[in-house]
Coordinates of C-alpha atoms in Angstrom, one line a residue:
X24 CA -0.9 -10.4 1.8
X25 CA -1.6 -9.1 -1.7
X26 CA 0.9 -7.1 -1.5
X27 CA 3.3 -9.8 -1.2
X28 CA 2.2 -11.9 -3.7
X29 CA 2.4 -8.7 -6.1
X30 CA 6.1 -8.9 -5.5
X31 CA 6.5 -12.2 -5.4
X32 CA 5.1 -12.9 -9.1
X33 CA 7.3 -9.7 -10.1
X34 CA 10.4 -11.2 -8.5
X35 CA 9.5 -14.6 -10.5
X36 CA 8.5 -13.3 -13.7
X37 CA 12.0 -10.7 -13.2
X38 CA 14.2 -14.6 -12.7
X39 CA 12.4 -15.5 -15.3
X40 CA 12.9 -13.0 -17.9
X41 CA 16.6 -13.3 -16.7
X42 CA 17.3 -16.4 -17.5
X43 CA 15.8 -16.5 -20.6
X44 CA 18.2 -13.4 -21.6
X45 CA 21.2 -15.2 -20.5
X46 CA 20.6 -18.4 -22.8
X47 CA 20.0 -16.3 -25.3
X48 CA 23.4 -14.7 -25.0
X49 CA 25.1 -17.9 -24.4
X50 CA 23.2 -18.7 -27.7
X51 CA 24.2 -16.1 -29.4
X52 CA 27.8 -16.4 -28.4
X53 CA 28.3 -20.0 -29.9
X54 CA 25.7 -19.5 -32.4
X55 CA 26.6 -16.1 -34.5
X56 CA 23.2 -14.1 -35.1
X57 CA 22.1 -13.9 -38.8
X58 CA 23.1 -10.8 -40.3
X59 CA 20.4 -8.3 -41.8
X60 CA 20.0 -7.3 -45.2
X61 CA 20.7 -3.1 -45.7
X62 CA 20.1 -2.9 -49.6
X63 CA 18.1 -0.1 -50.4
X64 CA 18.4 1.2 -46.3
X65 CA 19.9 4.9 -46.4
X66 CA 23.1 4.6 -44.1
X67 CA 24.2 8.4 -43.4
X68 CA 28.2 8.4 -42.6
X69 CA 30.1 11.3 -41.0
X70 CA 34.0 11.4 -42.4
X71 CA 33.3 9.5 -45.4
X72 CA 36.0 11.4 -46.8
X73 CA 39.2 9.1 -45.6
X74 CA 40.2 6.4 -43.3
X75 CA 37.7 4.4 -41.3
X76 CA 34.7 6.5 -42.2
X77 CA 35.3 5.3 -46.1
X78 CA 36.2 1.9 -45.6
X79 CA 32.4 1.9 -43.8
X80 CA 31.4 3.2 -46.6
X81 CA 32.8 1.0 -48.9
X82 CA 31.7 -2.0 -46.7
X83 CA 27.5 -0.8 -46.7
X84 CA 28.1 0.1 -50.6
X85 CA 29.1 -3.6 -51.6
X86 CA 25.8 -4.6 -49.5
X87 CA 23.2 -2.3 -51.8
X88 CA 22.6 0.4 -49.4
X89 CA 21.4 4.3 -50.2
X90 CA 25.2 6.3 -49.1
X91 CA 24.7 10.3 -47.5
X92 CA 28.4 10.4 -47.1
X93 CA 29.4 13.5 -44.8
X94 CA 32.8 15.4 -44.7
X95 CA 34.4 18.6 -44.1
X96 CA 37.0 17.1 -47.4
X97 CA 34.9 17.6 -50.6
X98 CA 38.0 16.3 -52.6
X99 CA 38.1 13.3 -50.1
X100 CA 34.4 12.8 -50.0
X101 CA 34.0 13.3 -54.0
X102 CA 36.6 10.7 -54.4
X103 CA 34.7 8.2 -51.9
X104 CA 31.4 8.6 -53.6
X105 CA 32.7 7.7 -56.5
X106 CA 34.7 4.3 -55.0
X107 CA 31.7 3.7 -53.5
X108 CA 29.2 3.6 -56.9
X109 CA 32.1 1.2 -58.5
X110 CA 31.4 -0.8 -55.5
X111 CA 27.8 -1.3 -56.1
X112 CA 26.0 1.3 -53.5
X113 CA 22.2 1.8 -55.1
X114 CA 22.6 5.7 -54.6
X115 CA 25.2 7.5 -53.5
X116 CA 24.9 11.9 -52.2
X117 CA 28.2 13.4 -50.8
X118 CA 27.9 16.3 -48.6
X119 CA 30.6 18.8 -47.3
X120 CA 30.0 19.6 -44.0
X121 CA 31.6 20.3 -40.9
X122 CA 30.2 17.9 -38.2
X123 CA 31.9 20.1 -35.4
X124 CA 29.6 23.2 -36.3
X125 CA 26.2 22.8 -35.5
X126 CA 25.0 25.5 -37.9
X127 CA 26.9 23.3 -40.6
X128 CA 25.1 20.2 -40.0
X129 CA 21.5 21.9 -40.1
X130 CA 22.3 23.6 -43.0
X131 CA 23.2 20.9 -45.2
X132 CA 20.8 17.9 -44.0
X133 CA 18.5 18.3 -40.6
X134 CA 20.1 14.5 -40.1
X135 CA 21.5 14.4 -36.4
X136 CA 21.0 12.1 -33.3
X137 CA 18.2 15.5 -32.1
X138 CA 16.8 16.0 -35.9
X139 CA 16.4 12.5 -37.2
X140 CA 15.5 10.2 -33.8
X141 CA 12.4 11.7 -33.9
X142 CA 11.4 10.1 -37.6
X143 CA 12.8 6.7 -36.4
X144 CA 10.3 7.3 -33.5
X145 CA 7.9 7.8 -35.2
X146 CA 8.5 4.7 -37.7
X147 CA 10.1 2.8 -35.4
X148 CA 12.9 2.1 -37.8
X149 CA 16.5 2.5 -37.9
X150 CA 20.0 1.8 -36.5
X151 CA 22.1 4.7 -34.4
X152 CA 26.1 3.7 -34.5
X153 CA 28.2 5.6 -32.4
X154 CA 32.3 5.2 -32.9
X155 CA 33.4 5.6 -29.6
X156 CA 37.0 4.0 -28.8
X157 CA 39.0 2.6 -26.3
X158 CA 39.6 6.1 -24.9
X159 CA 36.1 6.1 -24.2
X160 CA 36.3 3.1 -21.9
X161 CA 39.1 3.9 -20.0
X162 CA 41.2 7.0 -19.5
X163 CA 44.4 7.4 -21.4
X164 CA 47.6 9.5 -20.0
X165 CA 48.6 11.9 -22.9
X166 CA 44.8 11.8 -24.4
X167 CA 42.4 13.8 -22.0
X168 CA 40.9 16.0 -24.4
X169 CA 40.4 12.3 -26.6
X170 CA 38.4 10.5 -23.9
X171 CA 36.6 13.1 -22.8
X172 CA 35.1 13.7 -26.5
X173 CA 34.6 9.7 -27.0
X174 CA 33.3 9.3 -23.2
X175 CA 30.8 11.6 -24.1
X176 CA 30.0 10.0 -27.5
X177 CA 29.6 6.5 -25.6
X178 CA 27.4 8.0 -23.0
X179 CA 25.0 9.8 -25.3
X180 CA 24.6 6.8 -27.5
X181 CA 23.8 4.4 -24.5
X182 CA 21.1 7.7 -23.1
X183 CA 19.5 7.6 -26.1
X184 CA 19.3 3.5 -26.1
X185 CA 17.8 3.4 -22.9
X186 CA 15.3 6.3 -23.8
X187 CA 14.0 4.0 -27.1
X188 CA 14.1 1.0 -24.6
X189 CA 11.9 2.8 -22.4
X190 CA 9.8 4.1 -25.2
X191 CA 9.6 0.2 -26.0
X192 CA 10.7 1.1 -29.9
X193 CA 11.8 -2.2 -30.6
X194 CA 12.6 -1.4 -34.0
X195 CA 15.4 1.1 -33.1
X196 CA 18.6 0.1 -32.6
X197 CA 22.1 1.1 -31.4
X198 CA 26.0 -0.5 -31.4
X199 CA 28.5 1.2 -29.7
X200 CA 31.8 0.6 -31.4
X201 CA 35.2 0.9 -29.0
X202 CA 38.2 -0.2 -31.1
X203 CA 42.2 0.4 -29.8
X204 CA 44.0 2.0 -32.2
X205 CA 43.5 1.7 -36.2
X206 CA 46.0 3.0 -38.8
X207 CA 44.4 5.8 -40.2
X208 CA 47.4 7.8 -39.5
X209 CA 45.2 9.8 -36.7
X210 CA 47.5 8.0 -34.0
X211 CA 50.8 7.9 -35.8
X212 CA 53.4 7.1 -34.0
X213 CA 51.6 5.3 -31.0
X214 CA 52.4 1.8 -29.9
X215 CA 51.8 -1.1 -28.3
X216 CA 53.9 -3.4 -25.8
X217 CA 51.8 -6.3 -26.4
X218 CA 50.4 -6.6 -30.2
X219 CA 49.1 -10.2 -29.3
X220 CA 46.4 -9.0 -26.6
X221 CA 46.0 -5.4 -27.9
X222 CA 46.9 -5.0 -31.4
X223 CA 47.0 -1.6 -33.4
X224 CA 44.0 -2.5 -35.9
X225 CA 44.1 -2.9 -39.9
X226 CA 42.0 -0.5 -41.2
X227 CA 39.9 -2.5 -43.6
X228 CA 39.8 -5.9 -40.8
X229 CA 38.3 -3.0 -38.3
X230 CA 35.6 -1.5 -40.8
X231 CA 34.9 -5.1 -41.4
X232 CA 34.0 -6.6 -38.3
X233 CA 32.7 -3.0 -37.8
X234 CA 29.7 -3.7 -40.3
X235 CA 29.5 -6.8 -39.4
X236 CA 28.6 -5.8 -35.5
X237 CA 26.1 -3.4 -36.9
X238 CA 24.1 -6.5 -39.2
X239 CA 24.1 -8.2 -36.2
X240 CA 22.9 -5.7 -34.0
X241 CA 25.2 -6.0 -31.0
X242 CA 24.9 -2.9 -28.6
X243 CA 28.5 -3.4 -27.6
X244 CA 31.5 -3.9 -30.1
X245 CA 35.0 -3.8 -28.4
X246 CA 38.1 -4.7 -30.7
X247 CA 40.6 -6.4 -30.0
X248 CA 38.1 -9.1 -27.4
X249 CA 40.5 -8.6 -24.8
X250 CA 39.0 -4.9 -24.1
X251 CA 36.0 -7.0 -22.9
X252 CA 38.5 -9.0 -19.9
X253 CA 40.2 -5.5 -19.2
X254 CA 36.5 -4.1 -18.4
X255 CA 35.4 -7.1 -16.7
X256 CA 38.7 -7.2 -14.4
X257 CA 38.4 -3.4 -14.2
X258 CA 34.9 -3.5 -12.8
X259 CA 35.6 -5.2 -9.8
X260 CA 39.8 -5.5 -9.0
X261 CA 41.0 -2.8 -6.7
X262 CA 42.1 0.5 -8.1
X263 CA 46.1 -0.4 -7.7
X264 CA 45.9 -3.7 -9.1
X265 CA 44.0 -2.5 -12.4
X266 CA 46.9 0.3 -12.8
X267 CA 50.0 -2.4 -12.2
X268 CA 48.3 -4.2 -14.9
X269 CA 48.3 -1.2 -17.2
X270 CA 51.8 -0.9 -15.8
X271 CA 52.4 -4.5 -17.0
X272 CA 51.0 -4.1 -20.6
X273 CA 52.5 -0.7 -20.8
X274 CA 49.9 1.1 -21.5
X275 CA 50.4 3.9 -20.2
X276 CA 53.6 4.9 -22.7
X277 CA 51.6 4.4 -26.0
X278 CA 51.2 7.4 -26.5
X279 CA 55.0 8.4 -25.7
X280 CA 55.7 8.7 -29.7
X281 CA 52.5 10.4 -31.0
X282 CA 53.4 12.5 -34.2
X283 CA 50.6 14.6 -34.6
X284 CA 49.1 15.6 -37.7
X285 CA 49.2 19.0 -39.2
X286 CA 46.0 20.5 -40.0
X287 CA 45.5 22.0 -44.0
X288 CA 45.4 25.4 -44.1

């Protein structure tokens, strides 16, 4: 007997919770949530040095935050710190380092997801952003080696969520970013059958909604919104009726005129 009342008030209290989570959602959706202020908060970047990584940190610099701005470019990094001080950042450090070499990143700064969680543990302050991408939702012919490295990225990120929800650190946050393509130039020569559902993103409209995501603390950022019907649709249609609607959109040829980029000697 007191057995089943023990699950009983569990089952309630579990409805309960539930539905209170949903209206808040459905809240949240028609009511956008109030940004938070990041002046003074140090926001670390990695590939400050060009494309999406400075247009971020352009974006954080016009709001008053502390800039570590990471990249294996000095020239390119150099050359953001200094856009980024004209644009009203309270300090600004630029670091070369090469994010793909683990002995890089400990030398310059002991600043990654293993080094600095366990401070925001301990403070129970901070805000992990992980740039995933499309590729890291679905897989993508002519992009293997792509999705793997983002699936991984979005799969670490939402592990370490759940550990810090489990830990109950309220305080520490994450947003997983999964645009479609942006034109950095890293996907030059890619294309898109249908630029009304699936456009290839402007740079500085993608770093933009990008920051604006992370003020607002949403765990899951998808660009363009139709990423969030192809995931719903792909959750639950069967197997041949999700590929003959990537067969539809054309998906599957976007990659067909790739150029890709030499790498400086």
């Amino acid at each position: 007997m007191s057995f089943n009342l023990q699950s009983s008030k569990k089952l309630f209290i579990f409805l309960g919770k539930s539905l209170l989570t949903l209206l808040e959602a459905m809240i949240f959706a028609l009511l956008p949530k109030q940004q938070k202020n990041v002046a003074g908060e140090i926001v670390l970047i990695t590939g400050a040095g060009s494309g999406l990584g400075r247009l971020l940190a352009l974006q954080f610099a016009r709001r008053g935050s502390v800039l570590v701005l990471w990249d294996v470019n000095k020239e390119g990094n150099e050359e953001t710190c200094k856009m980024a001080q004209e644009a009203g950042a309270t300090r600004v450090h630029a670091y070369t380092c090469d994010c793909s070499q683990k002995e890089e990143v400990y030398r310059v700064a002991d600043q990654t997801y293993k080094a600095f969680l366990p401070a925001m543990i301990a403070n129970d302050h901070g805000h992990l952003v992980c740039i995933s991408s499309s590729a890291g939702l679905v897989g993508v012919n002519g992009l293997a080696d792509y999705c793997a490295s983002k699936f991984a990225a979005f799969g670490l990120a939402e592990s370490v969520f759940v550990e810090t929800f489990v830990q109950n650190q309220k305080g520490i946050k994450t947003t997983i970013v999964c645009p479609f393509f942006i034109k950095t130039g890293m996907f030059e020569g890619c294309t898109t059958a249908c630029p009304s559902l699936l456009p290839i993103l402007e740079p500085e409209y993608a770093a933009e909604k990008i920051v604006e995501a992370i003020l607002q603390e949403k765990m899951y950022f998808y660009m363009p919104k139709f990423l969030y019907f192809m995931m719903f649709l792909k959750s639950f249609l069967p197997l041949k009726t999700v590929l003959l609607i990537g067969d539809y959109l054309d998906i599957f040829h976007a990659m067909d005129g790739f150029l890709e980029r030499k790498k400086k000697l």
